Amino acid sequence: QTILHFHRSFDYSQKNAVLVPVAALGIGGMLVYWLRCRHKIKTIEMGNGWWGSGERPLKGKEDESIRPFKIETSDKEIEDLHRRLDQARYTPHVEGAAFHYGFNSSYLQKVVAYWRNQFDWRKQVEVLNKYPHYHTTIEGIDIHFIHVKPPYVPHGRAVRPLLMVHGWPGSFYEFYKIIPLLTEPARHGLNEGDVVFEVICPSIPGYGFSEASHQEGFDSIAAARIFHKLMKRLGFKEYYLQGGDWGALITTNMAQMLPQSVKGLHLNVVFIGRPGLGRLISIMLGAYVPWLVGLSREDARRIYPFVQKNFYDIVRESGYLHIQATKPDTAGCGLNDSPVGLAAYILEKFSTWTDKSFPHRDDGGLESKYSLDDLLTNVMIYWVTSSIVSSMRFYKENFFRDPTLSLHNRVGVYVPTGLAAFPQEIVHTPPRWAKDAYKNIITYSYMPRGGHFAAFEEPKLLAQDIMHFVRKVEQL
């Protein structure tokens, strides 16, 4: 019996020797799986789309060729523009109102006179064509983009691909002054020679020379997916992103969609969702003890008085948004038919969004920051492509289903992020608030000057900040 008991005990011990590690391994594996699932980064589903006319073809692969494109004009186009400018009607402005009622009609007549008699569209077309333009078909529509490579790259130096996305009422032309700073930094006095870019600037579908969607529902997520496909088609596996206005939301969606493809995200405006309890407490206490709620003195200076800067100012400047987010085609009819109306509608934003004091000036301060040639070139991109209505529809598609754009804030951004906060931006987002959505902020810069159209207005400041951010990311 003793021998039998010993034999059974030996068998039991052997079973334990096998079962215990197996059980421990199984439990450990389940724990690791649970922890990985718990910390798994949520992403926006990439999905697919079709935005061409009619139904998606059942057979046949989409033409993935990249086709060189050149902007052209004609005598007929210019003659039609001049005829419409000559026939414009004006309403006398309210005396002393400056830009507080919108675009001052007296100054508008001066702009139109310059447009009619001095602005040379043929010359500006040559300027536009100085960079290589291309078209490629993605999800049924033709996508326009420029692709600029450095003319010279020192031996052994890496070139970083950078996708830059514009907003409304801007265009790819906003980046014409910053492109040479990024592709040839040493030549332009930027001592950032270890960071050199090749720059890709697409036109958002429905803007400029990118075909508009023929179907309902084309929003920022659809644009993000198309731009990822564009970069893949160009042969890039990893790339940097930069955006402002709609470009900031589109590039944010790109980072949320395929974080493995995005080396870094740089923004000059931040979209954040509705405030939670923590932010409400921060707002209430920030004016008195900013340090207690994670705000800096500069944050407090830019945010307060809160109701004035974050309610009244926004209500005053957002009438266009309500129109475009509800019935864009109605107002768009007149803008698409009248170059003078189109110029007033677009250029008023380049006044009030560049500097909050400009509405007090009779000329809207426009020529203190930009040349009329640059401003009218941007307007002409909308005019000759008849794209103002389709560009306005982008508001309808994004706000109709998600009025607060809160959907995008449910998915965090975990790629390295750099934020450039320009002081004249419409709203200021402190780093403490930005961290609610952007979880991996590498750089946050309080820019010394500049407003909403950063690349257009302060190209050197923005280029320096992009380079500073990318260098930090490369050192990680």
Short mmCIF file of C-alpha atoms in Angstrom, two decimals:
data_model
loop_
_atom_site.label_atom_id
_atom_site.label_comp_id
_atom_site.label_asym_id
_atom_site.label_seq_id
_atom_site.Cartn_x
_atom_site.Cartn_y
_atom_site.Cartn_z
CA GLN A 1 0.00 0.00 0.00
CA THR A 2 2.84 2.31 0.83
CA ILE A 3 4.38 1.62 -2.56
CA LEU A 4 0.98 2.13 -4.27
CA HIS A 5 0.42 5.40 -2.40
CA PHE A 6 3.86 6.61 -3.40
CA HIS A 7 3.18 5.70 -7.02
CA ARG A 8 -0.13 7.61 -7.04
CA SER A 9 1.51 10.60 -5.37
CA PHE A 10 4.23 10.53 -7.97
CA ASP A 11 1.66 10.46 -10.78
CA TYR A 12 -0.26 13.34 -9.20
CA SER A 13 2.91 15.40 -8.81
CA GLN A 14 3.78 14.78 -12.43
CA LYS A 15 0.33 15.92 -13.53
CA ASN A 16 0.67 19.05 -11.40
CA ALA A 17 4.07 19.68 -12.90
CA VAL A 18 2.42 19.78 -16.29
CA LEU A 19 -0.97 21.32 -15.47
CA VAL A 20 0.16 24.20 -13.28
CA PRO A 21 2.51 25.78 -15.87
CA VAL A 22 -0.07 25.20 -18.60
CA ALA A 23 -2.77 26.86 -16.49
CA ALA A 24 -0.42 29.71 -15.60
CA LEU A 25 0.51 30.14 -19.26
CA GLY A 26 -3.13 30.19 -20.27
CA ILE A 27 -4.12 32.72 -17.60
CA GLY A 28 -1.06 34.83 -18.42
CA GLY A 29 -1.92 34.75 -22.10
CA MET A 30 -5.48 35.82 -21.38
CA LEU A 31 -4.20 38.65 -19.20
CA VAL A 32 -1.80 39.87 -21.89
CA TYR A 33 -4.59 39.68 -24.48
CA TRP A 34 -6.91 41.65 -22.21
CA LEU A 35 -4.29 44.30 -21.57
CA ARG A 36 -3.51 44.61 -25.30
CA CYS A 37 -7.19 44.88 -26.16
CA ARG A 38 -7.67 47.43 -23.41
CA HIS A 39 -4.86 49.61 -24.75
CA LYS A 40 -5.45 48.93 -28.42
CA ILE A 41 -5.55 52.20 -30.33
CA LYS A 42 -8.97 52.88 -31.81
CA THR A 43 -8.98 53.93 -35.42
CA ILE A 44 -11.47 55.31 -37.91
CA GLU A 45 -12.45 52.58 -40.33
CA MET A 46 -10.96 53.30 -43.72
CA GLY A 47 -13.83 51.84 -45.74
CA ASN A 48 -14.27 52.69 -49.40
CA GLY A 49 -16.30 55.05 -51.54
CA TRP A 50 -17.58 55.98 -54.96
CA TRP A 51 -18.07 59.64 -55.82
CA GLY A 52 -18.25 59.50 -59.61
CA SER A 53 -21.35 60.09 -61.70
CA GLY A 54 -23.91 57.28 -61.59
CA GLU A 55 -23.27 53.90 -60.00
CA ARG A 56 -19.87 52.36 -59.51
CA PRO A 57 -18.91 50.21 -62.49
CA LEU A 58 -19.30 46.52 -61.70
CA LYS A 59 -16.27 45.49 -63.69
CA GLY A 60 -13.00 47.07 -64.59
CA LYS A 61 -10.20 48.45 -62.46
CA GLU A 62 -9.93 52.16 -61.82
CA ASP A 63 -7.35 54.02 -63.88
CA GLU A 64 -4.50 54.56 -61.40
CA SER A 65 -2.29 56.52 -63.78
CA ILE A 66 -0.82 59.84 -62.68
CA ARG A 67 -1.29 62.33 -65.49
CA PRO A 68 0.62 65.63 -65.87
CA PHE A 69 -1.73 68.61 -65.86
CA LYS A 70 -1.27 72.23 -66.86
CA ILE A 71 -3.49 75.18 -65.99
CA GLU A 72 -4.57 77.09 -69.10
CA THR A 73 -6.64 80.14 -69.94
CA SER A 74 -8.06 81.73 -73.06
CA ASP A 75 -9.09 85.06 -74.53
CA LYS A 76 -12.72 84.00 -74.20
CA GLU A 77 -12.35 83.30 -70.48
CA ILE A 78 -10.70 86.64 -69.80
CA GLU A 79 -13.17 88.58 -71.99
CA ASP A 80 -16.11 87.03 -70.14
CA LEU A 81 -14.55 87.99 -66.79
CA HIS A 82 -13.97 91.60 -67.93
CA ARG A 83 -17.53 91.90 -69.23
CA ARG A 84 -18.94 90.79 -65.88
CA LEU A 85 -16.62 93.10 -63.94
CA ASP A 86 -17.70 96.04 -66.14
CA GLN A 87 -21.37 95.34 -65.48
CA ALA A 88 -21.13 95.02 -61.70
CA ARG A 89 -23.60 96.92 -59.50
CA TYR A 90 -22.62 98.31 -56.10
CA THR A 91 -24.56 99.38 -53.02
CA PRO A 92 -23.20 102.47 -51.21
CA HIS A 93 -21.54 101.47 -47.94
CA VAL A 94 -22.72 102.71 -44.56
CA GLU A 95 -20.59 105.71 -43.65
CA GLY A 96 -18.00 104.95 -41.01
CA ALA A 97 -18.87 101.23 -40.96
CA ALA A 98 -15.49 100.05 -42.36
CA PHE A 99 -15.77 96.23 -42.64
CA HIS A 100 -18.32 95.74 -39.85
CA TYR A 101 -21.16 95.12 -42.30
CA GLY A 102 -19.01 92.91 -44.48
CA PHE A 103 -16.84 93.91 -47.43
CA ASN A 104 -16.77 97.70 -47.75
CA SER A 105 -18.26 98.49 -51.18
CA SER A 106 -16.07 101.57 -51.76
CA TYR A 107 -12.91 99.54 -51.27
CA LEU A 108 -14.46 96.72 -53.31
CA GLN A 109 -14.68 99.05 -56.31
CA LYS A 110 -10.94 99.76 -55.98
CA VAL A 111 -10.21 96.02 -55.90
CA VAL A 112 -12.39 95.42 -58.95
CA ALA A 113 -10.74 98.30 -60.83
CA TYR A 114 -7.34 96.71 -60.17
CA TRP A 115 -8.71 93.31 -61.20
CA ARG A 116 -10.12 94.71 -64.44
CA ASN A 117 -7.26 96.95 -65.50
CA GLN A 118 -4.02 95.76 -63.88
CA PHE A 119 -4.31 92.14 -62.76
CA ASP A 120 -2.70 89.86 -65.36
CA TRP A 121 -4.32 86.42 -65.22
CA ARG A 122 -2.07 85.04 -67.96
CA LYS A 123 0.98 85.97 -65.90
CA GLN A 124 -0.51 84.38 -62.80
CA VAL A 125 -1.25 81.19 -64.73
CA GLU A 126 2.48 81.03 -65.47
CA VAL A 127 3.17 81.46 -61.75
CA LEU A 128 0.74 78.64 -60.94
CA ASN A 129 2.40 76.38 -63.49
CA LYS A 130 5.90 76.85 -62.05
CA TYR A 131 5.28 73.75 -59.93
CA PRO A 132 4.38 70.36 -61.48
CA HIS A 133 0.62 69.67 -61.50
CA TYR A 134 -1.02 66.27 -61.82
CA HIS A 135 -4.40 64.54 -61.99
CA THR A 136 -5.22 61.01 -60.88
CA THR A 137 -8.58 59.27 -60.55
CA ILE A 138 -9.54 57.99 -57.08
CA GLU A 139 -12.96 56.61 -56.17
CA GLY A 140 -14.45 57.86 -59.42
CA ILE A 141 -13.30 61.49 -59.39
CA ASP A 142 -10.19 63.29 -60.68
CA ILE A 143 -7.91 64.51 -57.90
CA HIS A 144 -5.61 67.46 -58.59
CA PHE A 145 -2.31 67.92 -56.76
CA ILE A 146 1.09 69.52 -57.08
CA HIS A 147 4.21 67.52 -56.22
CA VAL A 148 7.43 69.45 -55.63
CA LYS A 149 10.74 67.68 -55.03
CA PRO A 150 13.94 69.32 -53.78
CA PRO A 151 16.14 70.40 -56.72
CA TYR A 152 19.24 69.29 -54.82
CA VAL A 153 19.69 66.80 -51.97
CA PRO A 154 23.15 66.41 -50.37
CA HIS A 155 24.52 62.87 -50.35
CA GLY A 156 23.18 60.73 -47.53
CA ARG A 157 20.41 63.11 -46.55
CA ALA A 158 16.87 61.76 -46.30
CA VAL A 159 13.96 63.58 -47.92
CA ARG A 160 10.72 63.53 -45.92
CA PRO A 161 7.42 63.44 -47.82
CA LEU A 162 4.98 66.08 -46.53
CA LEU A 163 1.31 66.29 -47.50
CA MET A 164 -0.13 69.79 -46.97
CA VAL A 165 -3.90 70.31 -47.11
CA HIS A 166 -5.65 73.67 -47.47
CA GLY A 167 -9.10 74.76 -46.25
CA TRP A 168 -11.92 77.12 -47.24
CA PRO A 169 -11.85 79.68 -48.84
CA GLY A 170 -8.26 78.89 -49.65
CA SER A 171 -6.58 76.65 -52.21
CA PHE A 172 -3.33 74.87 -53.01
CA TYR A 173 -1.99 78.32 -53.93
CA GLU A 174 -1.74 79.18 -50.22
CA PHE A 175 1.40 77.02 -50.08
CA TYR A 176 3.33 78.61 -52.95
CA LYS A 177 5.47 80.76 -50.64
CA ILE A 178 6.21 78.01 -48.11
CA ILE A 179 7.10 75.28 -50.62
CA PRO A 180 10.56 76.67 -51.50
CA LEU A 181 11.33 77.12 -47.79
CA LEU A 182 10.61 73.43 -47.18
CA THR A 183 12.28 72.03 -50.30
CA GLU A 184 15.32 74.35 -50.26
CA PRO A 185 15.68 75.54 -46.63
CA ALA A 186 19.39 76.41 -46.76
CA ARG A 187 18.93 78.61 -49.82
CA HIS A 188 16.30 80.68 -47.98
CA GLY A 189 18.28 81.31 -44.82
CA LEU A 190 16.73 78.56 -42.72
CA ASN A 191 19.46 76.82 -40.78
CA GLU A 192 17.54 73.58 -40.77
CA GLY A 193 19.58 71.83 -43.45
CA ASP A 194 19.12 68.40 -41.91
CA VAL A 195 15.39 68.55 -42.65
CA VAL A 196 14.37 68.64 -46.33
CA PHE A 197 10.94 67.85 -47.74
CA GLU A 198 9.24 66.90 -50.92
CA VAL A 199 5.83 68.52 -50.77
CA ILE A 200 2.50 67.22 -52.06
CA CYS A 201 -0.41 69.70 -52.06
CA PRO A 202 -3.76 68.28 -53.24
CA SER A 203 -6.93 70.22 -53.88
CA ILE A 204 -9.79 68.96 -51.73
CA PRO A 205 -12.38 67.34 -54.04
CA GLY A 206 -14.81 70.08 -55.07
CA TYR A 207 -12.15 72.77 -54.72
CA GLY A 208 -10.23 74.25 -57.64
CA PHE A 209 -9.02 71.68 -60.12
CA SER A 210 -10.15 68.59 -58.16
CA GLU A 211 -13.43 67.18 -59.42
CA ALA A 212 -16.41 67.52 -57.10
CA SER A 213 -18.27 64.55 -55.73
CA HIS A 214 -21.37 63.63 -57.74
CA GLN A 215 -22.86 61.82 -54.72
CA GLU A 216 -24.09 62.88 -51.28
CA GLY A 217 -21.97 62.30 -48.20
CA PHE A 218 -18.48 63.42 -49.24
CA ASP A 219 -17.02 64.50 -45.89
CA SER A 220 -13.60 64.89 -44.27
CA ILE A 221 -13.27 61.14 -43.69
CA ALA A 222 -13.83 60.48 -47.40
CA ALA A 223 -11.21 63.13 -48.23
CA ALA A 224 -8.80 61.56 -45.71
CA ARG A 225 -9.19 58.15 -47.31
CA ILE A 226 -8.64 59.57 -50.81
CA PHE A 227 -5.47 61.38 -49.74
CA HIS A 228 -4.11 58.19 -48.13
CA LYS A 229 -4.74 56.43 -51.44
CA LEU A 230 -3.02 59.28 -53.24
CA MET A 231 0.11 58.97 -51.09
CA LYS A 232 0.15 55.19 -51.55
CA ARG A 233 -0.20 55.66 -55.31
CA LEU A 234 2.81 57.98 -55.22
CA GLY A 235 4.80 55.20 -53.57
CA PHE A 236 4.96 56.48 -49.98
CA LYS A 237 4.55 54.13 -47.02
CA GLU A 238 5.15 56.76 -44.31
CA TYR A 239 4.72 60.51 -44.49
CA TYR A 240 4.17 63.71 -42.53
CA LEU A 241 0.91 65.68 -42.64
CA GLN A 242 0.21 69.38 -42.23
CA GLY A 243 -3.09 71.25 -42.29
CA GLY A 244 -5.15 74.24 -41.26
CA ASP A 245 -8.90 74.88 -41.43
CA TRP A 246 -10.54 71.88 -43.20
CA GLY A 247 -7.03 70.63 -43.87
CA ALA A 248 -6.52 70.26 -40.11
CA LEU A 249 -9.61 68.06 -39.79
CA ILE A 250 -8.77 66.01 -42.89
CA THR A 251 -5.19 65.34 -41.79
CA THR A 252 -6.40 64.56 -38.26
CA ASN A 253 -8.77 61.99 -39.75
CA MET A 254 -5.85 60.58 -41.74
CA ALA A 255 -3.89 60.11 -38.51
CA GLN A 256 -6.91 58.45 -36.89
CA MET A 257 -7.48 56.22 -39.91
CA LEU A 258 -3.99 54.86 -40.66
CA PRO A 259 -1.67 55.88 -37.80
CA GLN A 260 0.95 53.41 -39.01
CA SER A 261 1.40 55.48 -42.17
CA VAL A 262 1.66 58.89 -40.45
CA LYS A 263 5.09 59.73 -39.07
CA GLY A 264 3.86 63.01 -37.68
CA LEU A 265 0.94 65.44 -37.79
CA HIS A 266 1.43 69.22 -37.73
CA LEU A 267 -1.54 71.58 -37.41
CA ASN A 268 -2.03 75.33 -37.22
CA VAL A 269 -5.59 75.06 -35.94
CA VAL A 270 -7.19 72.50 -33.62
CA PHE A 271 -10.74 71.11 -33.69
CA ILE A 272 -11.90 69.93 -30.27
CA GLY A 273 -15.29 68.62 -29.22
CA ARG A 274 -17.83 69.93 -26.76
CA PRO A 275 -16.38 70.73 -23.33
CA GLY A 276 -16.69 68.19 -20.54
CA LEU A 277 -16.80 68.95 -16.84
CA GLY A 278 -13.03 69.28 -16.59
CA ARG A 279 -12.86 71.90 -19.29
CA LEU A 280 -15.81 73.83 -17.86
CA ILE A 281 -14.00 74.02 -14.53
CA SER A 282 -10.88 75.11 -16.39
CA ILE A 283 -12.84 77.87 -18.13
CA MET A 284 -14.35 79.11 -14.87
CA LEU A 285 -11.08 79.20 -12.92
CA GLY A 286 -8.63 79.97 -15.71
CA ALA A 287 -9.13 83.73 -15.64
CA TYR A 288 -8.17 83.88 -11.95
CA VAL A 289 -5.76 80.98 -11.31
CA PRO A 290 -4.73 79.68 -14.75
CA TRP A 291 -1.81 77.68 -13.31
CA LEU A 292 -4.26 75.70 -11.16
CA VAL A 293 -6.11 74.33 -14.20
CA GLY A 294 -3.12 73.78 -16.49
CA LEU A 295 -3.28 77.05 -18.44
CA SER A 296 -0.39 79.40 -19.07
CA ARG A 297 -0.55 83.17 -18.83
CA GLU A 298 -0.47 83.32 -22.63
CA ASP A 299 -3.43 80.92 -22.79
CA ALA A 300 -5.37 83.16 -20.43
CA ARG A 301 -4.50 86.25 -22.45
CA ARG A 302 -5.78 84.65 -25.64
CA ILE A 303 -8.93 83.07 -24.16
CA TYR A 304 -10.38 85.78 -21.94
CA PRO A 305 -12.74 87.57 -21.74
CA PHE A 306 -14.18 84.17 -22.58
CA VAL A 307 -17.72 85.07 -23.61
CA GLN A 308 -16.49 87.86 -25.87
CA LYS A 309 -13.80 85.82 -27.62
CA ASN A 310 -15.49 82.42 -27.67
CA PHE A 311 -19.13 83.32 -28.17
CA TYR A 312 -19.81 86.81 -29.51
CA ASP A 313 -16.79 86.89 -31.84
CA ILE A 314 -17.56 83.42 -33.19
CA VAL A 315 -21.26 84.19 -33.72
CA ARG A 316 -20.32 87.36 -35.59
CA GLU A 317 -17.90 85.51 -37.87
CA SER A 318 -19.84 82.30 -38.50
CA GLY A 319 -22.91 83.38 -40.48
CA TYR A 320 -21.35 81.94 -43.63
CA LEU A 321 -20.99 78.59 -41.87
CA HIS A 322 -24.71 78.28 -41.13
CA ILE A 323 -25.58 79.04 -44.76
CA GLN A 324 -23.03 76.59 -46.13
CA ALA A 325 -23.91 73.86 -43.65
CA THR A 326 -27.61 74.02 -44.56
CA LYS A 327 -28.39 75.38 -48.08
CA PRO A 328 -25.07 76.00 -49.86
CA ASP A 329 -26.43 75.76 -53.39
CA THR A 330 -28.84 78.68 -52.97
CA ALA A 331 -26.26 81.32 -52.02
CA GLY A 332 -23.74 79.64 -54.27
CA CYS A 333 -25.79 80.39 -57.40
CA GLY A 334 -25.12 84.10 -57.13
CA LEU A 335 -21.45 83.68 -56.22
CA ASN A 336 -20.86 81.35 -59.16
CA ASP A 337 -22.42 83.90 -61.54
CA SER A 338 -20.80 87.10 -60.27
CA PRO A 339 -17.01 87.48 -59.97
CA VAL A 340 -17.49 90.63 -57.89
CA GLY A 341 -19.80 88.85 -55.45
CA LEU A 342 -17.37 85.93 -55.31
CA ALA A 343 -14.42 88.22 -54.55
CA ALA A 344 -16.31 90.05 -51.79
CA TYR A 345 -17.43 86.77 -50.21
CA ILE A 346 -13.96 85.19 -50.23
CA LEU A 347 -11.76 88.21 -49.53
CA GLU A 348 -13.82 89.31 -46.54
CA LYS A 349 -12.55 86.15 -44.80
CA PHE A 350 -8.96 87.03 -45.66
CA SER A 351 -9.55 90.26 -43.77
CA THR A 352 -11.36 89.19 -40.61
CA TRP A 353 -9.56 85.86 -40.20
CA THR A 354 -6.11 87.37 -40.62
CA ASP A 355 -6.37 89.96 -37.86
CA LYS A 356 -9.27 90.60 -35.50
CA SER A 357 -8.67 94.37 -35.68
CA PHE A 358 -8.98 94.56 -39.48
CA PRO A 359 -12.79 95.05 -39.57
CA HIS A 360 -12.16 98.50 -38.08
CA ARG A 361 -10.29 99.56 -41.24
CA ASP A 362 -11.94 100.83 -44.43
CA ASP A 363 -9.78 98.54 -46.58
CA GLY A 364 -10.10 95.58 -44.22
CA GLY A 365 -6.33 95.56 -43.81
CA LEU A 366 -6.05 93.25 -46.81
CA GLU A 367 -3.07 94.87 -48.48
CA SER A 368 -1.10 95.12 -45.25
CA LYS A 369 -0.62 91.35 -45.27
CA TYR A 370 -1.17 90.24 -48.87
CA SER A 371 -0.79 91.55 -52.39
CA LEU A 372 -3.89 91.98 -54.55
CA ASP A 373 -2.26 89.69 -57.12
CA ASP A 374 -2.07 86.86 -54.57
CA LEU A 375 -5.59 87.44 -53.26
CA LEU A 376 -7.14 87.63 -56.73
CA THR A 377 -5.23 84.56 -57.91
CA ASN A 378 -6.91 82.57 -55.16
CA VAL A 379 -10.30 84.01 -56.17
CA MET A 380 -9.61 83.18 -59.81
CA ILE A 381 -8.98 79.51 -58.94
CA TYR A 382 -12.57 79.37 -57.68
CA TRP A 383 -13.88 81.44 -60.59
CA VAL A 384 -12.38 79.61 -63.56
CA THR A 385 -13.24 76.18 -62.11
CA SER A 386 -16.79 77.15 -61.02
CA SER A 387 -16.01 75.43 -57.73
CA ILE A 388 -17.46 77.82 -55.14
CA VAL A 389 -20.72 75.85 -54.79
CA SER A 390 -19.05 72.45 -54.46
CA SER A 391 -16.54 73.89 -51.96
CA MET A 392 -19.41 75.24 -49.85
CA ARG A 393 -21.11 71.82 -49.91
CA PHE A 394 -18.23 70.41 -47.88
CA TYR A 395 -19.75 72.20 -44.86
CA LYS A 396 -23.13 70.59 -45.49
CA GLU A 397 -21.64 67.12 -45.75
CA ASN A 398 -19.60 67.45 -42.55
CA PHE A 399 -22.05 69.29 -40.28
CA PHE A 400 -25.32 67.71 -41.43
CA ARG A 401 -24.68 64.35 -39.73
CA ASP A 402 -22.40 65.62 -36.95
CA PRO A 403 -23.19 69.27 -36.09
CA THR A 404 -20.46 69.56 -33.44
CA LEU A 405 -17.89 67.42 -35.28
CA SER A 406 -17.76 65.38 -32.06
CA LEU A 407 -17.55 62.06 -33.88
CA HIS A 408 -13.89 62.67 -34.65
CA ASN A 409 -13.10 63.39 -30.99
CA ARG A 410 -14.16 59.89 -29.94
CA VAL A 411 -11.04 58.50 -31.56
CA GLY A 412 -7.80 59.78 -30.09
CA VAL A 413 -4.81 60.87 -32.17
CA TYR A 414 -1.74 58.95 -31.03
CA VAL A 415 0.76 59.84 -33.75
CA PRO A 416 3.41 62.46 -32.85
CA THR A 417 1.70 65.83 -33.13
CA GLY A 418 2.94 69.40 -33.42
CA LEU A 419 0.65 72.38 -32.88
CA ALA A 420 1.36 75.97 -33.94
CA ALA A 421 -0.99 78.43 -32.20
CA PHE A 422 -1.15 81.70 -34.14
CA PRO A 423 -2.39 84.62 -31.99
CA GLN A 424 -4.98 85.95 -34.48
CA GLU A 425 -6.60 82.55 -35.06
CA ILE A 426 -10.38 82.60 -34.66
CA VAL A 427 -10.25 80.50 -31.48
CA HIS A 428 -7.36 79.51 -29.23
CA THR A 429 -6.91 75.94 -27.98
CA PRO A 430 -4.48 75.62 -25.04
CA PRO A 431 -2.25 72.53 -24.97
CA ARG A 432 -4.10 71.26 -21.90
CA TRP A 433 -7.35 71.13 -23.89
CA ALA A 434 -5.72 69.85 -27.06
CA LYS A 435 -4.43 66.81 -25.14
CA ASP A 436 -8.01 65.55 -24.81
CA ALA A 437 -7.87 64.62 -28.51
CA TYR A 438 -4.17 64.69 -29.40
CA LYS A 439 -2.50 62.24 -27.02
CA ASN A 440 1.09 62.59 -28.21
CA ILE A 441 1.88 66.30 -28.53
CA ILE A 442 5.60 66.65 -29.23
CA THR A 443 5.73 70.42 -29.81
CA TYR A 444 3.33 73.26 -29.02
CA SER A 445 4.34 76.73 -30.20
CA TYR A 446 2.80 80.07 -29.26
CA MET A 447 3.49 81.84 -32.54
CA PRO A 448 4.44 85.54 -32.24
CA ARG A 449 2.15 86.80 -35.01
CA GLY A 450 -0.21 85.62 -37.73
CA GLY A 451 -3.74 84.38 -38.15
CA HIS A 452 -5.85 81.75 -39.87
CA PHE A 453 -4.08 81.57 -43.25
CA ALA A 454 -0.69 80.76 -41.75
CA ALA A 455 1.16 79.44 -44.83
CA PHE A 456 -0.14 82.32 -46.95
CA GLU A 457 0.58 85.03 -44.40
CA GLU A 458 3.61 83.86 -42.40
CA PRO A 459 5.30 81.15 -44.50
CA LYS A 460 8.70 81.44 -42.81
CA LEU A 461 7.30 81.17 -39.28
CA LEU A 462 5.25 78.14 -40.23
CA ALA A 463 8.13 76.47 -42.09
CA GLN A 464 10.43 76.89 -39.09
CA ASP A 465 7.86 75.35 -36.78
CA ILE A 466 7.25 72.38 -39.10
CA MET A 467 11.00 71.74 -39.29
CA HIS A 468 11.39 72.03 -35.52
CA PHE A 469 8.60 69.50 -35.04
CA VAL A 470 9.93 67.03 -37.60
CA ARG A 471 13.42 67.16 -36.11
CA LYS A 472 11.95 66.28 -32.70
CA VAL A 473 10.02 63.37 -34.20
CA GLU A 474 13.09 62.05 -36.01
CA GLN A 475 15.00 62.04 -32.72
CA LEU A 476 12.43 59.89 -30.95
#
